[in-house]
Tab-separated table of C-alpha atoms and ligand atoms in Angstrom:
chain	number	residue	atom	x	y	z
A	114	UNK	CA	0.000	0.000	0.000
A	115	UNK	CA	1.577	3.332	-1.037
A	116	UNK	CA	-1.139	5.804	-0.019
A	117	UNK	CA	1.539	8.377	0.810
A	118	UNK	CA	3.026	8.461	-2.836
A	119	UNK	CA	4.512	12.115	-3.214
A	120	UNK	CA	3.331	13.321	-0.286
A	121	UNK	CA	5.402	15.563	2.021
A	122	UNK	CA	4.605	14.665	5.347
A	123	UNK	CA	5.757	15.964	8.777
A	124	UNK	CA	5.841	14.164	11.651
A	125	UNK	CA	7.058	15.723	15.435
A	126	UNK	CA	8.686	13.592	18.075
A	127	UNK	CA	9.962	11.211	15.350
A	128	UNK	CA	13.108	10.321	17.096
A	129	UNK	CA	11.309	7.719	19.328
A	130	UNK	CA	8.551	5.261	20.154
A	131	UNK	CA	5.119	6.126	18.596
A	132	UNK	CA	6.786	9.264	16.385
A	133	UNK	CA	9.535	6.755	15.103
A	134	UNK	CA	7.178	3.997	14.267
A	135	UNK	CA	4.997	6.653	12.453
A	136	UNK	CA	7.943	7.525	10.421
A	137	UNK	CA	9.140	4.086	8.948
A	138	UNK	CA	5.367	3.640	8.491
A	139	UNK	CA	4.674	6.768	6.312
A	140	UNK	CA	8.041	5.945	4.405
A	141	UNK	CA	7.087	2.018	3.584
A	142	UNK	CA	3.671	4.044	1.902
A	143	UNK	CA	6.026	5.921	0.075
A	144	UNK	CA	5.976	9.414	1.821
A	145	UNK	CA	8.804	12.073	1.935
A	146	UNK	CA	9.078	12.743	5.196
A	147	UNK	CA	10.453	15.662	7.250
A	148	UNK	CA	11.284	14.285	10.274
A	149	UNK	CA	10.915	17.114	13.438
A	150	UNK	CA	12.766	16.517	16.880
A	151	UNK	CA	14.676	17.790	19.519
A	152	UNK	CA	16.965	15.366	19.918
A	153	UNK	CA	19.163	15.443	16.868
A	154	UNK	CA	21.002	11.899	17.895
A	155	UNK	CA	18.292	9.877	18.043
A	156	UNK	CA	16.499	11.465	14.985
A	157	UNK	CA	19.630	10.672	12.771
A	158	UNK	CA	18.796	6.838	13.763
A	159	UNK	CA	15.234	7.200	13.044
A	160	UNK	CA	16.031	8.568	9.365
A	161	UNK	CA	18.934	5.758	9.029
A	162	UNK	CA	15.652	3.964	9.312
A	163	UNK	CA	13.878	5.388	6.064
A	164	UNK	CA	14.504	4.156	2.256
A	165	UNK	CA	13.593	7.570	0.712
A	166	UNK	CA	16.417	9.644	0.769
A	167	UNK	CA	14.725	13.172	-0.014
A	168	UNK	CA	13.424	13.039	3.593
A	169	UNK	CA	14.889	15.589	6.092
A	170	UNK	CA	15.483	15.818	9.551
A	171	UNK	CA	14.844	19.503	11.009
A	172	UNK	CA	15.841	19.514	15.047
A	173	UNK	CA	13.954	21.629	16.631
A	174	UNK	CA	12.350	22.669	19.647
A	175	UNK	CA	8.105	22.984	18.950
A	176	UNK	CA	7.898	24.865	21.960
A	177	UNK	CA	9.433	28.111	20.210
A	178	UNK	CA	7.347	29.555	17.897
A	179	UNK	CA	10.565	31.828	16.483
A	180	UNK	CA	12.538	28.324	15.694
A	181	UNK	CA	9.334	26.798	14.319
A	182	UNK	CA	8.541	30.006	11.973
A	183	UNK	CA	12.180	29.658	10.831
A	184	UNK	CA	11.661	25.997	10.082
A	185	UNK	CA	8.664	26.417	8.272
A	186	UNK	CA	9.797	28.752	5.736
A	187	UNK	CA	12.943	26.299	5.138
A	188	UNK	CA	10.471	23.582	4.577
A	189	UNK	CA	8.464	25.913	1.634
A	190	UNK	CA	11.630	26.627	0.421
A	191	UNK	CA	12.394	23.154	0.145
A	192	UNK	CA	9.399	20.970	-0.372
A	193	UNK	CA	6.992	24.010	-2.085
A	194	UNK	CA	4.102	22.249	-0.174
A	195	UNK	CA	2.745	20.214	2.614
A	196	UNK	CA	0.106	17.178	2.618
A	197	UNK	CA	0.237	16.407	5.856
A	198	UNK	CA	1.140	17.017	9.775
A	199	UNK	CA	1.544	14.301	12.184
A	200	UNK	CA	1.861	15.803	16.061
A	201	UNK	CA	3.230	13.086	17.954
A	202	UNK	CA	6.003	14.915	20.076
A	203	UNK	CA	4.921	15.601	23.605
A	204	UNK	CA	6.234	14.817	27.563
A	205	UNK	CA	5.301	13.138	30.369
A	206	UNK	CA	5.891	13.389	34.166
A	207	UNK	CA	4.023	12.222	37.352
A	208	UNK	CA	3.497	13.727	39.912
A	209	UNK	CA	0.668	15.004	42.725
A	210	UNK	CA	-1.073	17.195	41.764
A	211	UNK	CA	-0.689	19.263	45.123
A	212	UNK	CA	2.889	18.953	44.349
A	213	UNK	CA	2.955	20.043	40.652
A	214	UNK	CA	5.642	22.833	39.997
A	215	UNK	CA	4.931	25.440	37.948
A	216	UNK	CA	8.462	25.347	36.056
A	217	UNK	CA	6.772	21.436	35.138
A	218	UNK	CA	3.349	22.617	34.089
A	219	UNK	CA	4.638	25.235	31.915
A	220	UNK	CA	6.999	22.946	30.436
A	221	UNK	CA	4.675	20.176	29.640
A	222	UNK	CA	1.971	22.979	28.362
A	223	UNK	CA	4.011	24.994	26.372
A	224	UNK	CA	5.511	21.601	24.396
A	225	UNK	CA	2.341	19.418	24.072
A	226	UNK	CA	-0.228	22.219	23.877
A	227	UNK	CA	1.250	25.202	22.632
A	228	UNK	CA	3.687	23.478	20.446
A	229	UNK	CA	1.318	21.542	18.923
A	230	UNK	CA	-0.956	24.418	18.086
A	231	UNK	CA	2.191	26.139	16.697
A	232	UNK	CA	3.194	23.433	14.594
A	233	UNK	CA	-0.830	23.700	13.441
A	234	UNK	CA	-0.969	27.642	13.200
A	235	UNK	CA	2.060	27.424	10.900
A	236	UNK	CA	1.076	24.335	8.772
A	237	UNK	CA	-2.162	25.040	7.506
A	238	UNK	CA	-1.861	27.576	5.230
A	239	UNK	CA	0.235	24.741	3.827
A	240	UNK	CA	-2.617	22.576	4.257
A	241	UNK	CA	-5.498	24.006	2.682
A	242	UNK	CA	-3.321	24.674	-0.519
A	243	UNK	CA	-3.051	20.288	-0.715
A	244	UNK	CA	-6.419	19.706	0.663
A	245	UNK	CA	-4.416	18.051	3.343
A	246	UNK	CA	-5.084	16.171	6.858
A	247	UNK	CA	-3.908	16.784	10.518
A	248	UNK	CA	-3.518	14.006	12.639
A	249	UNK	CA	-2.844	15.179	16.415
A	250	UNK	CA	-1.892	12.405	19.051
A	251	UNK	CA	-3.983	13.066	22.061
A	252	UNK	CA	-4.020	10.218	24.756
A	253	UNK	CA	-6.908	8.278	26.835
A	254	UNK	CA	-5.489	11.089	29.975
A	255	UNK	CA	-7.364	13.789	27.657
A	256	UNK	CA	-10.904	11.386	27.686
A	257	UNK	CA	-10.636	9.359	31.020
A	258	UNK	CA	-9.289	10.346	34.346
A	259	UNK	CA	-5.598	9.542	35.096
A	260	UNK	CA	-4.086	10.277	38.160
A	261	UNK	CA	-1.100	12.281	39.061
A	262	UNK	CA	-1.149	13.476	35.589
A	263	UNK	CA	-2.759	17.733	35.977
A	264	UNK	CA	-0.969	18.394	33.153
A	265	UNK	CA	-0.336	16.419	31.179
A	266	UNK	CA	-3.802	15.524	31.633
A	267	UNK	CA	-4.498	19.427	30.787
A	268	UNK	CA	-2.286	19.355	27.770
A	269	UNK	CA	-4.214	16.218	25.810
A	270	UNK	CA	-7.252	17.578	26.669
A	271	UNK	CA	-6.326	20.926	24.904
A	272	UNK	CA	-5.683	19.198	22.084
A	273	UNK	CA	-8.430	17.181	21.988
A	274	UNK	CA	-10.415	20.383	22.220
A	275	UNK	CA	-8.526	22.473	19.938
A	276	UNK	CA	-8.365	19.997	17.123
A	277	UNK	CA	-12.181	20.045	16.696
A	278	UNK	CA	-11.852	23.505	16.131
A	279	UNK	CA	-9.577	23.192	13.880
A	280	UNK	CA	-12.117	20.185	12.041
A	281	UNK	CA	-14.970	22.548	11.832
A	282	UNK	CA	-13.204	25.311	11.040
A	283	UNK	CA	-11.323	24.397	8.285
A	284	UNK	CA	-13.216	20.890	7.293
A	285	UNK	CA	-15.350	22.718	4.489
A	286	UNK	CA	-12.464	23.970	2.898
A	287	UNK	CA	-10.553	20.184	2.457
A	288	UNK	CA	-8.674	20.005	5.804
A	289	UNK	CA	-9.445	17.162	8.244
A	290	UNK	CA	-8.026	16.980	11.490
A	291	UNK	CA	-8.520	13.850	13.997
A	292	UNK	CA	-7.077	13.274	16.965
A	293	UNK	CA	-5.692	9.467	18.266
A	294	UNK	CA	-6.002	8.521	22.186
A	295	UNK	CA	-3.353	5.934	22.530
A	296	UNK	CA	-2.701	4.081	25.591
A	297	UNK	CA	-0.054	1.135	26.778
A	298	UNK	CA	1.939	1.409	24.284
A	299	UNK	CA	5.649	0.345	25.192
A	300	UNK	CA	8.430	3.220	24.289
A	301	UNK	CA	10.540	5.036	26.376
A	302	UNK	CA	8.107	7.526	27.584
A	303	UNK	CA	5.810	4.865	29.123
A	304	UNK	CA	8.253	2.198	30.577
A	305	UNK	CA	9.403	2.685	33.966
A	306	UNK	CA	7.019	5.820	35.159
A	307	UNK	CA	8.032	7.904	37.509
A	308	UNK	CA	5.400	7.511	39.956
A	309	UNK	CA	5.049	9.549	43.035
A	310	UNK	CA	5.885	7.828	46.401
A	311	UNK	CA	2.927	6.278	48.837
A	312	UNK	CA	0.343	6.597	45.907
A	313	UNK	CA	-2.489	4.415	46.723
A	314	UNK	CA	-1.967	1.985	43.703
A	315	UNK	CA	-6.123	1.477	43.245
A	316	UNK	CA	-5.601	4.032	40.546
A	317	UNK	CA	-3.434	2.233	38.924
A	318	UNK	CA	-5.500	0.601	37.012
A	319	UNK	CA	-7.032	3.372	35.760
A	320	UNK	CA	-3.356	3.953	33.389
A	321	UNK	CA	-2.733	0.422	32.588
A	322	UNK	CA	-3.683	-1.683	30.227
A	323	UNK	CA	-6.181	-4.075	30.717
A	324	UNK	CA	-4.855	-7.219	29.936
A	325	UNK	CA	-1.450	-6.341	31.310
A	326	UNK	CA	-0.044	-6.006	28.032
A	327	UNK	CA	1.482	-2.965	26.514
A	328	UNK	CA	1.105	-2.831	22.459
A	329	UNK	CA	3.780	-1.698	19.738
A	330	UNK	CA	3.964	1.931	18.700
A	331	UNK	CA	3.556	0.343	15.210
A	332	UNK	CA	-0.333	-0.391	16.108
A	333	UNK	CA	-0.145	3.750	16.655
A	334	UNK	CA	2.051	4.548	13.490
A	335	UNK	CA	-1.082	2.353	11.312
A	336	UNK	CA	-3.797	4.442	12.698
A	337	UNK	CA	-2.516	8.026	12.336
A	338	UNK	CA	-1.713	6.588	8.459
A	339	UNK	CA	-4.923	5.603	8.054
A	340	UNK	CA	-6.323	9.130	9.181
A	341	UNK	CA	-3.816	10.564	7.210
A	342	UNK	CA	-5.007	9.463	4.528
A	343	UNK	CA	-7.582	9.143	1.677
A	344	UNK	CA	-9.649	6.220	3.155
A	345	UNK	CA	-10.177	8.584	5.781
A	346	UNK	CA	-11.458	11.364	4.078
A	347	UNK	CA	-14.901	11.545	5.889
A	348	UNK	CA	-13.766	11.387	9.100
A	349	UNK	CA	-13.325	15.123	10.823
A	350	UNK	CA	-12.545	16.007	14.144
A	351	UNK	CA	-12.583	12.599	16.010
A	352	UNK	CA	-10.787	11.360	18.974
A	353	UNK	CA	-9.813	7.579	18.009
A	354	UNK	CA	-9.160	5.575	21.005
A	355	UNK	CA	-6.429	3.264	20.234
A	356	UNK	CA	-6.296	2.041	23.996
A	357	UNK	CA	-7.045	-1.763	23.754
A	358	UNK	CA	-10.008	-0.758	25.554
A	359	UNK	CA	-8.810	0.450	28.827
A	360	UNK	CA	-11.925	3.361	28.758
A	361	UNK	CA	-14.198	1.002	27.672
B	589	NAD	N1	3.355	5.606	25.061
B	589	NAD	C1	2.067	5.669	25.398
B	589	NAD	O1	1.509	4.719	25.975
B	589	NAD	C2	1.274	6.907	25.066
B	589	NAD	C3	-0.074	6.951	25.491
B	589	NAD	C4	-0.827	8.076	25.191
B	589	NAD	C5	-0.281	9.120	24.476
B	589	NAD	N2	1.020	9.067	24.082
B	589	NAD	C6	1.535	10.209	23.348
B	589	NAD	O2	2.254	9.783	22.208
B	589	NAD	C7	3.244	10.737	21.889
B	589	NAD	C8	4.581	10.038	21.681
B	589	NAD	O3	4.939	9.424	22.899
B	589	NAD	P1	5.958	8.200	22.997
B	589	NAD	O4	5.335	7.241	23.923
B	589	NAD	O5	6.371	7.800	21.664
B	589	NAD	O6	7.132	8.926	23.796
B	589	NAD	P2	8.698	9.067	23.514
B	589	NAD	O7	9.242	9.713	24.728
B	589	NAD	O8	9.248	7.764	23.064
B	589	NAD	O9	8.765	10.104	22.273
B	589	NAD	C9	8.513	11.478	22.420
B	589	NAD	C10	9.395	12.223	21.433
B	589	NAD	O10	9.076	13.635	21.512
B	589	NAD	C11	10.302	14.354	21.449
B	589	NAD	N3	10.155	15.670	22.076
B	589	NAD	C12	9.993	15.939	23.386
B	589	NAD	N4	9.963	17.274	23.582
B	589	NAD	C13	10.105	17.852	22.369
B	589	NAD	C14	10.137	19.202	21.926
B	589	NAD	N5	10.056	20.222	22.796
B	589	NAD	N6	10.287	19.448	20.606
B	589	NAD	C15	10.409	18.419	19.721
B	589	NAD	N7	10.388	17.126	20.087
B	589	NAD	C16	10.228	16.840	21.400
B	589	NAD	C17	11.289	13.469	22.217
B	589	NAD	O11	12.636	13.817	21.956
B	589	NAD	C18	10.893	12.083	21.734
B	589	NAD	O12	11.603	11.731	20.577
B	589	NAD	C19	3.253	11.755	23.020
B	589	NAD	O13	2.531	12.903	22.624
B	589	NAD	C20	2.532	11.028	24.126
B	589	NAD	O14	1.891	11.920	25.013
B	589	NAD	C21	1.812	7.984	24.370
């Protein structure tokens, strides 16, 4: 299946787990990619992992909007267009939420909120030009109730929220935008949580999976491709669970 055939695609966070896996799954459908991260290292290794060799790798921070203007305007230099944005980047941390620093919040706002709304504001010019899609990753913290998550929790459900504005907004004109809600699926942001001491562990099951078992980013990386793309061109401004039914 090549449904990604001269598309330009950008995908956030593609330097590990779910943002990786999204990656190698756009390029095997035959995308260009331009690969966005902060972490230059490990987003060399994720576009070792590619066969098309016009993809790029731009480092860069999505929580500056100055770096991000700068790094769209390379990309129209570059590419001339834009088919589709994948926001998959985003951070994690535990803690109580009586304890929650505000250095932490505003970190983990301003990267999975604001810098996913920047990578948006900036792309969809872009966008409506290609009649193009938006696919967001949102988590089951932004639809259920997860503990010792405020902001995290916050940030998902922002972007839940602003993505449907973004669907009705701009839907008429050719631009979908979906959100998915993974959950328990093994990278390095899940494994080994942080939790905060003496939590009372009945809420645990509230974040884990159901049968115990964590799934591959690569069941992640096949649903934002199929929202991505043209089989999912009547579906606007959803929030896919992809969460083995943990909210079920
Ligand atoms: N793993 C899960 O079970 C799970 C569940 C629900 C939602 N998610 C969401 O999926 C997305 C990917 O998570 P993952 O599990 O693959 O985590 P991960 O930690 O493996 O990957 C996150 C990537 O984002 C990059 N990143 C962090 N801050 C950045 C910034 N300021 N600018 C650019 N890149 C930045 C990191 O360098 C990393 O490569 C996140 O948005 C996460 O909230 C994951």
């Amino acid at each position: 299946m090549k449904r990604f055939k001269n598309k330009i695609v950008l995908i956030t966070g593609a330097g590990s787990g779910i943002g990786r896996s999204t990656a190698v799954r756009f390029d095997e459908e035959g995308a260009t990619s331009i690969l966005v991260d902060i972490n230059e290292e490990q987003l060399l290794e994720t576009k070792n992992m590619l066969s098309n060799s016009y993809s790029k790798t731009k480092v860069l921070d999505i929580s500056s909007y100055d770096n991000s203007k700068i790094c769209f305007n390379e990309i129209k230099e570059d590419f001339k267009k834009l088919d589709c944005l994948i926001n998959v980047a985003g951070v994690l941390r535990f803690d109580n939420s009586h304890e929650v620093e505000l250095e932490n919040w505003n970190k983990i706002i301003n990267i999975n909120l604001t810098g996913t709304f920047f990578m948006c504001n900036l792309a969809i010019p872009m966008l409506l030009e290609s009649q193009g899609s938006i696919v967001n990753v949102s988590s089951t913290a932004a639809l259920g109730s997860h503990a010792w998550t405020a902001a995290y929790s916050a940030s998902k459900g922002g972007i839940s929220a602003f993505s449907k504005t973004l669907a009705v907004e701009y839907g008429l004109r050719g631009l979908n935008v979906n959100c998915v809600c993974p959950a328990s699926i093994e990278t390095p942001m899940s494994t080994s949580p942080n939790l905060p001491k003496d939590i009372d562990t009945r809420l645990l099951k509230k974040i884990m999976p159901v049968d115990g078992i964590n799934r591959s980013p690569d069941d992640i990386a096949s649903t934002i491709a199929f929202l991505a793309s043209e089989d999912a061109i009547h579906i606007n401004g959803i929030d896919l669970r992809v969460d083995g039914g943990l909210l079920t």
